[in-house]
Coordinates of C-alpha atoms in Angstrom, one line a residue:
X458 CA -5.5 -273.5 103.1
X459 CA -7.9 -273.2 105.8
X460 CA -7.1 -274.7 108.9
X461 CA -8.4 -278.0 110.7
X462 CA -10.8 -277.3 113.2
X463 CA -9.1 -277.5 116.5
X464 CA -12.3 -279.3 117.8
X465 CA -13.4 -283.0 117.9
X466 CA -16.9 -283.6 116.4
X467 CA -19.8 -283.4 118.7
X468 CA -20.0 -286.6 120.5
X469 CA -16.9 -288.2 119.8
X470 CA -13.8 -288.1 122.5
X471 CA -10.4 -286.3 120.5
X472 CA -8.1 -288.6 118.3
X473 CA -5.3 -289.9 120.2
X474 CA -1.8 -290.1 118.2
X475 CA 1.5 -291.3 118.7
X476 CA 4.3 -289.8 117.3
X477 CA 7.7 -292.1 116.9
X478 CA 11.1 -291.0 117.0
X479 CA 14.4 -292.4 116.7
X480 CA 17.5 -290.3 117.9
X481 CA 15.9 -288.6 114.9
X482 CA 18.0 -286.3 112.7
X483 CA 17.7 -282.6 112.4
X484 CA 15.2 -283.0 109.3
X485 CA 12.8 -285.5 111.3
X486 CA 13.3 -284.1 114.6
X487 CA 11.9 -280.7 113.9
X488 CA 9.2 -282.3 111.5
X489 CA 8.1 -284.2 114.4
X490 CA 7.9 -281.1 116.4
X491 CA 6.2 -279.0 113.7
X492 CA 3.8 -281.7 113.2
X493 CA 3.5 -282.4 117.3
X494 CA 2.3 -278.2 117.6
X495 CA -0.3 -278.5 114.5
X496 CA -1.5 -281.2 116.1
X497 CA -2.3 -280.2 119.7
X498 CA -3.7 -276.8 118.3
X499 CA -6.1 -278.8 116.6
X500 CA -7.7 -280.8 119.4
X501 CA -5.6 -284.0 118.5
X502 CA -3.9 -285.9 122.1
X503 CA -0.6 -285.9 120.9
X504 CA 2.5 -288.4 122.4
X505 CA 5.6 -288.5 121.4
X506 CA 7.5 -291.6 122.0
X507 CA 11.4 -290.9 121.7
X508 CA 14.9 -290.7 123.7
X509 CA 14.8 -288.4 126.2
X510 CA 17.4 -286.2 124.2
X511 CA 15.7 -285.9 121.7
X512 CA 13.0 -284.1 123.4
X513 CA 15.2 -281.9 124.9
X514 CA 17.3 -281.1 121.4
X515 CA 13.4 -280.9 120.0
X516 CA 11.4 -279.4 122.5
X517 CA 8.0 -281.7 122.1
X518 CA 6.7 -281.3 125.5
X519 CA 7.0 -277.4 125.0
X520 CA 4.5 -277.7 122.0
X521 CA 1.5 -279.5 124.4
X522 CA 2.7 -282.9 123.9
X523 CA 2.9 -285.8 125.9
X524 CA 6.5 -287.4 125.9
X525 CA 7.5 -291.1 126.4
X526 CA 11.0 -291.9 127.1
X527 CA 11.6 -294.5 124.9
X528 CA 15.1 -295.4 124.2
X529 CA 17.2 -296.4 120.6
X530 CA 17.1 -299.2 118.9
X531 CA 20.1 -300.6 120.5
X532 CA 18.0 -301.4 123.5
X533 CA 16.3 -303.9 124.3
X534 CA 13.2 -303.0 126.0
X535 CA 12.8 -300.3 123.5
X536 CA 9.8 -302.2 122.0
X537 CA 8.4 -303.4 124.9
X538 CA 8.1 -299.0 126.6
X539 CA 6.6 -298.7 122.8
X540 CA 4.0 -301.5 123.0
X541 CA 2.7 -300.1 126.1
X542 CA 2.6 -296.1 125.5
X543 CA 0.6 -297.5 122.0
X544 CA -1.8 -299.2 124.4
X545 CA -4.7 -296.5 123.8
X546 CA -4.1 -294.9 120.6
X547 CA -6.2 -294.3 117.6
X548 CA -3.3 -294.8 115.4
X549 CA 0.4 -294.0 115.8
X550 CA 2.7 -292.7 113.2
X551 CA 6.4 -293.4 112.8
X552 CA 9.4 -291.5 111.3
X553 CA 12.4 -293.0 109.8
X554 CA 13.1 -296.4 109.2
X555 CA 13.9 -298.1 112.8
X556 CA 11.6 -296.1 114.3
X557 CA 9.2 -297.6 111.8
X558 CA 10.1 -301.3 112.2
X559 CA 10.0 -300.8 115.8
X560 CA 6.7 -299.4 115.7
X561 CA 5.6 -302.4 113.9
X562 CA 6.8 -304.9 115.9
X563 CA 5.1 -302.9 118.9
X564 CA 2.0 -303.2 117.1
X565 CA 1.8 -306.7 116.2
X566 CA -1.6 -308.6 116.9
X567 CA -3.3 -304.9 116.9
X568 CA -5.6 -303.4 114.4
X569 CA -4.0 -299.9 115.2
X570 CA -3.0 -298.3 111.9
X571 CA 0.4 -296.8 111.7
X572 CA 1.3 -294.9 109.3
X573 CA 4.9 -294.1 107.9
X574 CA 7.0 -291.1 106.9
X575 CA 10.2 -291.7 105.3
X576 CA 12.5 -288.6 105.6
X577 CA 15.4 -290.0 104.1
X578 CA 17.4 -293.5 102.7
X579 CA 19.7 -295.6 104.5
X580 CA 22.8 -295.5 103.0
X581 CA 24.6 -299.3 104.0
X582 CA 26.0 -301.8 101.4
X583 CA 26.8 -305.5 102.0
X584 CA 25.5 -307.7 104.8
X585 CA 24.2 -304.2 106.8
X586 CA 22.2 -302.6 103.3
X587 CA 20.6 -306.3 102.8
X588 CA 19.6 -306.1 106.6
X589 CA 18.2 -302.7 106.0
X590 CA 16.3 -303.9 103.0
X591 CA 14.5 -306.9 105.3
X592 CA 13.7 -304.1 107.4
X593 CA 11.9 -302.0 104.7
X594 CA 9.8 -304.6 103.2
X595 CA 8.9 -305.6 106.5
X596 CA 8.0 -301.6 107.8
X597 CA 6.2 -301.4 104.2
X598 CA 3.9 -304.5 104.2
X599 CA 3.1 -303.4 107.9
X600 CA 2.1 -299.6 107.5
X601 CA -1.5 -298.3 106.1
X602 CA -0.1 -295.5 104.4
X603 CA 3.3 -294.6 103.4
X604 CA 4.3 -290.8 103.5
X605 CA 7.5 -290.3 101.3
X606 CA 9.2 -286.7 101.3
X607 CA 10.6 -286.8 97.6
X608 CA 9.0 -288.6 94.8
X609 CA 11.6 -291.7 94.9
X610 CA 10.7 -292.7 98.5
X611 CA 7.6 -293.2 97.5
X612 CA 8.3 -295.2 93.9
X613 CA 10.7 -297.1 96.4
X614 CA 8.0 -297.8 98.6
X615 CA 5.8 -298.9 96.3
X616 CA 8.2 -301.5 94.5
X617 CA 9.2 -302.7 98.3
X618 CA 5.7 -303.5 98.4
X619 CA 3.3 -300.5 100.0
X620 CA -0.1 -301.2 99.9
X621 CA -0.5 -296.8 100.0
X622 CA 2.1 -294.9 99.3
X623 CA 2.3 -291.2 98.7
X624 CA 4.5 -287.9 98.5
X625 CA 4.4 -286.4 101.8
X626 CA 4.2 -282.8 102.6
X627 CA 7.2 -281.3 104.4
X628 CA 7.6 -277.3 106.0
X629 CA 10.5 -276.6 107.0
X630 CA 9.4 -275.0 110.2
X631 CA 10.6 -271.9 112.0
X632 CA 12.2 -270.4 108.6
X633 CA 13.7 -267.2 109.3
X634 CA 11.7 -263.6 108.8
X635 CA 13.6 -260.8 106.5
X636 CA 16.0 -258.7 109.6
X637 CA 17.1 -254.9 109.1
X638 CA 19.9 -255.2 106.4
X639 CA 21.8 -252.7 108.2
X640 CA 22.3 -255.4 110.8
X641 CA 22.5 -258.2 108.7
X642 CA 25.7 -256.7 107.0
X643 CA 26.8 -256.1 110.5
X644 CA 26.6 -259.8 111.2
X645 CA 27.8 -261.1 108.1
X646 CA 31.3 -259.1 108.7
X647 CA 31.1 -260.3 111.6
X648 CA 31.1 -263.6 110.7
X649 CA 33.5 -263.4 107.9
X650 CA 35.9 -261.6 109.8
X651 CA 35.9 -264.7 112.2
X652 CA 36.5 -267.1 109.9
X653 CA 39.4 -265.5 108.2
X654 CA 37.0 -264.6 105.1
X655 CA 37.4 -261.0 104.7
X656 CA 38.1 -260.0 101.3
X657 CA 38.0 -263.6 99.8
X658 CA 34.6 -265.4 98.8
X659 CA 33.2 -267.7 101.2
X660 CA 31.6 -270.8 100.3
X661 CA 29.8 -273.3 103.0
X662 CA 28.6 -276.6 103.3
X663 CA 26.7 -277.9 106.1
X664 CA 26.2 -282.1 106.8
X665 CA 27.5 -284.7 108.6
X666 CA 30.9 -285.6 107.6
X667 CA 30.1 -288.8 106.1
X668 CA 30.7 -291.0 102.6
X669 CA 27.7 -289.9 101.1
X670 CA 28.1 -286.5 101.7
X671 CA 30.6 -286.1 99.1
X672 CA 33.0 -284.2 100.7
X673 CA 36.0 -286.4 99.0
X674 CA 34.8 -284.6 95.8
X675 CA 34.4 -281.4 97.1
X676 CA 37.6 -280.8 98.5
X677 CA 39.1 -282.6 94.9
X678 CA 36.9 -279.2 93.5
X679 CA 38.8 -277.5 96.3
X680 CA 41.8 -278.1 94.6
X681 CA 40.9 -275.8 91.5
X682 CA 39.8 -272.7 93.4
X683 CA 43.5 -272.3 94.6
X684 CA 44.3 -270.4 91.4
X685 CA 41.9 -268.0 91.9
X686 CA 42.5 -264.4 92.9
X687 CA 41.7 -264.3 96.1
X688 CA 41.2 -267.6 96.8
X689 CA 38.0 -268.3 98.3
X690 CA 37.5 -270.1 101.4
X691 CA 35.1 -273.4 102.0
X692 CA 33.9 -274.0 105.5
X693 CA 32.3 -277.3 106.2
X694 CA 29.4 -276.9 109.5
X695 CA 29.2 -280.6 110.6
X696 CA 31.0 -283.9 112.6
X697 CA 31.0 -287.1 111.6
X698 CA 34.0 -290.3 111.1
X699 CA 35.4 -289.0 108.4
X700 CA 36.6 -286.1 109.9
X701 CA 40.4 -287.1 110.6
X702 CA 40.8 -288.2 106.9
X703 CA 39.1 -284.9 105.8
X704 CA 41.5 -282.8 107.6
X705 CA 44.5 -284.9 106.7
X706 CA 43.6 -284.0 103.3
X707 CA 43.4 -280.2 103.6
X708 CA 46.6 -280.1 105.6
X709 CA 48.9 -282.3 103.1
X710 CA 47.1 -280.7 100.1
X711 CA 47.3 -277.3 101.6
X712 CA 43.8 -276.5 100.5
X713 CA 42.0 -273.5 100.9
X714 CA 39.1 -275.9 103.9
X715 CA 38.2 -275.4 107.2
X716 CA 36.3 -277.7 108.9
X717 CA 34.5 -276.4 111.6
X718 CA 32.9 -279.1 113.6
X719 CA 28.9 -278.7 115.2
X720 CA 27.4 -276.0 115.0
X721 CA 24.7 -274.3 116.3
X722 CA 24.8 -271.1 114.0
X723 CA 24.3 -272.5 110.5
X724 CA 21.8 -269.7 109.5
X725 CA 24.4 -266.8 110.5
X726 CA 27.0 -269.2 108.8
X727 CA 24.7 -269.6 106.0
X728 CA 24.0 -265.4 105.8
X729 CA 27.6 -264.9 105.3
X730 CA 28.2 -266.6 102.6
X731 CA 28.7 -265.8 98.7
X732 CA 27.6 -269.6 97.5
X733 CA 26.2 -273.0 99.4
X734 CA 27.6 -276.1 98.4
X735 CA 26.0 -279.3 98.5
X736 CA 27.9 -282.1 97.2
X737 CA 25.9 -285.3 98.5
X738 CA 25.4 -288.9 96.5
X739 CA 21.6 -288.7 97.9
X740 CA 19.4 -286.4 99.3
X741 CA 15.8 -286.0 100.3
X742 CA 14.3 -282.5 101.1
X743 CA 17.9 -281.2 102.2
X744 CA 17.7 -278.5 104.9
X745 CA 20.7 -276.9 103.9
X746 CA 18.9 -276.6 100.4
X747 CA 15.6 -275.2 101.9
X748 CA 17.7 -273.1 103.7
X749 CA 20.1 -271.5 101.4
X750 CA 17.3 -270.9 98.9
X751 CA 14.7 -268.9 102.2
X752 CA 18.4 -266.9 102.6
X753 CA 18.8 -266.1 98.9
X754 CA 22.2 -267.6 99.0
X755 CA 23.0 -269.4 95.4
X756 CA 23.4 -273.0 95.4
X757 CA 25.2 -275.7 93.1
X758 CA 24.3 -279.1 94.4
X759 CA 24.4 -282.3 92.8
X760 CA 21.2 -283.7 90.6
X761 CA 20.5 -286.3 93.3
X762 CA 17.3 -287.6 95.3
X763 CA 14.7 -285.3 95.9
X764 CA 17.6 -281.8 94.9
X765 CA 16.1 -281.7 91.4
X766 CA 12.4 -281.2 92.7
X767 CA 12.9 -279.4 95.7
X768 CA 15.4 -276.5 94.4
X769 CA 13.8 -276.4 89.9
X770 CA 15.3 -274.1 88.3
X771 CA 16.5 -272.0 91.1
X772 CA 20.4 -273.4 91.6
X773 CA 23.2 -275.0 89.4
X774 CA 23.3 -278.6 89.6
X775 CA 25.5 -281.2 88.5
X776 CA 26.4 -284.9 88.7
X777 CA 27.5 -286.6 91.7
X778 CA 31.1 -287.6 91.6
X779 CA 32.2 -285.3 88.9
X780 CA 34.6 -282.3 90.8
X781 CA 35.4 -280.6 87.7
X782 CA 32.3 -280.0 86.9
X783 CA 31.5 -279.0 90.7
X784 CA 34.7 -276.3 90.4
X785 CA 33.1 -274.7 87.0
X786 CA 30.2 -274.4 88.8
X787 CA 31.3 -272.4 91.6
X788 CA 34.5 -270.2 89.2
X789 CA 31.4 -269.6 86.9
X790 CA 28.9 -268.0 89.9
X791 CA 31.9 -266.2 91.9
X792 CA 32.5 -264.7 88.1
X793 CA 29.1 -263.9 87.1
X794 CA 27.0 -261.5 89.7
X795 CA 24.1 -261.2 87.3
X796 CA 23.6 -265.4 87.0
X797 CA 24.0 -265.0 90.9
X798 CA 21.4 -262.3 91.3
X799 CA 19.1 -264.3 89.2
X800 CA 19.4 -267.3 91.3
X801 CA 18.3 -265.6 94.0
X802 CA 15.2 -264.5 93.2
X803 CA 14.3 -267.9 91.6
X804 CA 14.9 -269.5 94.8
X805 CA 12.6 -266.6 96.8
X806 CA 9.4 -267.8 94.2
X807 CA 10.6 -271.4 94.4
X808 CA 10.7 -271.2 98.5
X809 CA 7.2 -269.5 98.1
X810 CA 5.5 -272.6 97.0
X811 CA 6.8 -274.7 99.3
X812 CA 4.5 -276.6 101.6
X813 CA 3.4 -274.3 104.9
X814 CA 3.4 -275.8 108.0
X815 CA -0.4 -275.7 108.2
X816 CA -0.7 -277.5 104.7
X817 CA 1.2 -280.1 106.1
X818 CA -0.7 -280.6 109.2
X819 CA -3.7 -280.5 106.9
X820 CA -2.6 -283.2 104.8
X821 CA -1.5 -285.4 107.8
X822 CA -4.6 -284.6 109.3
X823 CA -6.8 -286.1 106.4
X824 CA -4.6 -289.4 106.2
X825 CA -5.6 -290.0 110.0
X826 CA -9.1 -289.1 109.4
X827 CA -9.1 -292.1 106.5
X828 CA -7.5 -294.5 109.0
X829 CA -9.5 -293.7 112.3
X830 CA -13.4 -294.9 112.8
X831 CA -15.5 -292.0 115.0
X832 CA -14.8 -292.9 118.5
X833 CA -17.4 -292.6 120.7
X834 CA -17.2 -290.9 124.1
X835 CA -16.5 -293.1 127.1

């Protein structure tokens, strides 16, 4: 696709753009960063209004733009620091649901558009999911457009009431280029010789350790691998509540698990490894799926969310909740090299038509220009 030009028409000042951010996960955070570098290269003023960590986790003033301390939620002068750093722009553009709602509170009484990019669902039931509902339909009526990342953000959008609503396109930025393989075998002995892995097929997962994660059922799959010979290991990548239980479970159960906390060398992690695992009740563009598929490691993941798009026909999948099903998967792979082999080149030509990080820009790019009027120099 050929680029934007980086240059504001003749006679008009450059769009101005604010970018909002929650504590923003890993998925969001680096969108916002990608999208924050397109931007700027482009001519478009770019601010970023978000926790002060997150620009240092995210790095938005190292891409040429502005950044706005603005803190969670939780506080309360949150909306008020958003209100003002909105004062001047052309439109401002929100990511994630809080950061959404706070956006449009900050922009009440304003004919600023805003436009919104859900990355992901909240996952809440009870009093907390109906609050989280209000909060939707309230983001929803409010927004211009709605950008969704898989095709069911967007139908839930639309039936939360959207006025536009529409799939969004995602990079996943800063995706590794093939390395000598003489050193990538280096490194992945490396690594499986420090996790204890040597000899034995390694499997990872990679998330937060969380209910909807599904890790209760993967480490019921767990179970089934102990009769294999030799007895491959899981290592989960990833902190999170559930954590104490989790490890209860592997030590009373003697499972063949080792949870491994944050980490800051998934990709290594992920190199290493004979098969990804991805065991979630819901996901939207899944980083760990985008990931594994770029590395040509084989994935079985569960047919939820946006999985079933993103990955085709290029990994197992199978239903949420059902471990045995989850086990075959992974006996059947660790038993059959050429299914294995095959996976991995259909993920390399499903990677390749992946959104770039230009086609994204691009398509953000021609939202604003429906939203924005030609602004006229001062």
């Amino acid at each position: 696709m050929s680029p934007v030009s980086s240059n504001a028409p003749h006679g008009q000042s450059p769009l101005r753009t604010v970018q909002v951010l929650g504590g923003g996960n890993a998925g969001s955070g680096v969108h916002v960063r990608s999208l924050a570098a397109g931007l700027v290269a482009r001519g478009v003023r770019v601010t970023v209004c978000a926790p002060a960590e997150a620009d240092r986790a995210y790095g938005f003033s190292g891409v040429g733009a502005d950044h706005v301390h603005v803190p969670r939620s939780s506080d309360p002068g949150s909306v008020a620091a958003l209100r003002a750093a909105c004062t001047d722009a052309d439109l401002v553009h929100a990511h994630g649901l809080h950061a959404s709602f706070r956006a449009a509170l900050a922009l009440s009484g304003r004919s600023t558009p805003l436009v919104v990019t859900w990355h992901n669902r909240a996952h809440a039931e009870g009093a907390r999911g109906h609050l989280l509902r209000m909060l939707e339909r309230r983001v929803v009526r409010a927004a211009a457009v709605v950008l969704g990342t898989t095709s069911d953000l967007v139908d839930r959008a639309r039936r939360t009431g959207a006025r536009d609503a529409r799939l969004a396109a995602v990079a996943l930025p800063g995706t590794r280029q093939p390395v000598d393989q003489d050193e990538a075998e280096l490194l992945r002995s490396k690594v499986r010789a420090e996790l204890g892995a040597m000899g034995r097929p390694l499997l990872i997962a990679v998330g937060s350790l969380d209910r909807h994660r599904g890790y209760d059922h993967l480490l019921d799959a767990a179970r089934a691998w102990c009769r294999l010979d030799p007895v491959p290991l899981l290592v989960v990548a990833g902190e999170g509540p559930l954590r104490p239980a989790l490890q209860r479970r592997i030590e009373d159960e003697e499972l063949p698990v080792r949870l491994l906390g944050r980490r800051d060398d998934v990709s290594e992690l992920l190199a290493a490894a004979d098969l990804a695992l991805l065991p979630s009740s819901w996901e939207s563009r899944s980083v760990l799926a985008q990931e594994a598929l770029y590395a040509r490691v084989p994935l079985v993941a569960t047919a939820v969310g946006g999985v079933p798009d993103l990955v085709g026909d290029a990994a197992e999948l199978v239903a949420y909740g059902d471990a045995r099903a989850l086990a075959a998967a992974v006996v059947r792979l660790l038993d059959d090299p050429e299914r294995c082999a095959e996976l991995r080149e259909r993920g390399a030509r499903q990677a390749a038509s992946w959104p770039t990080e230009d086609e994204t820009v691009a398509q953000v790019l021609s939202v604003y220009d429906e939203l924005t009027q030609p602004r006229p120099l001062p």
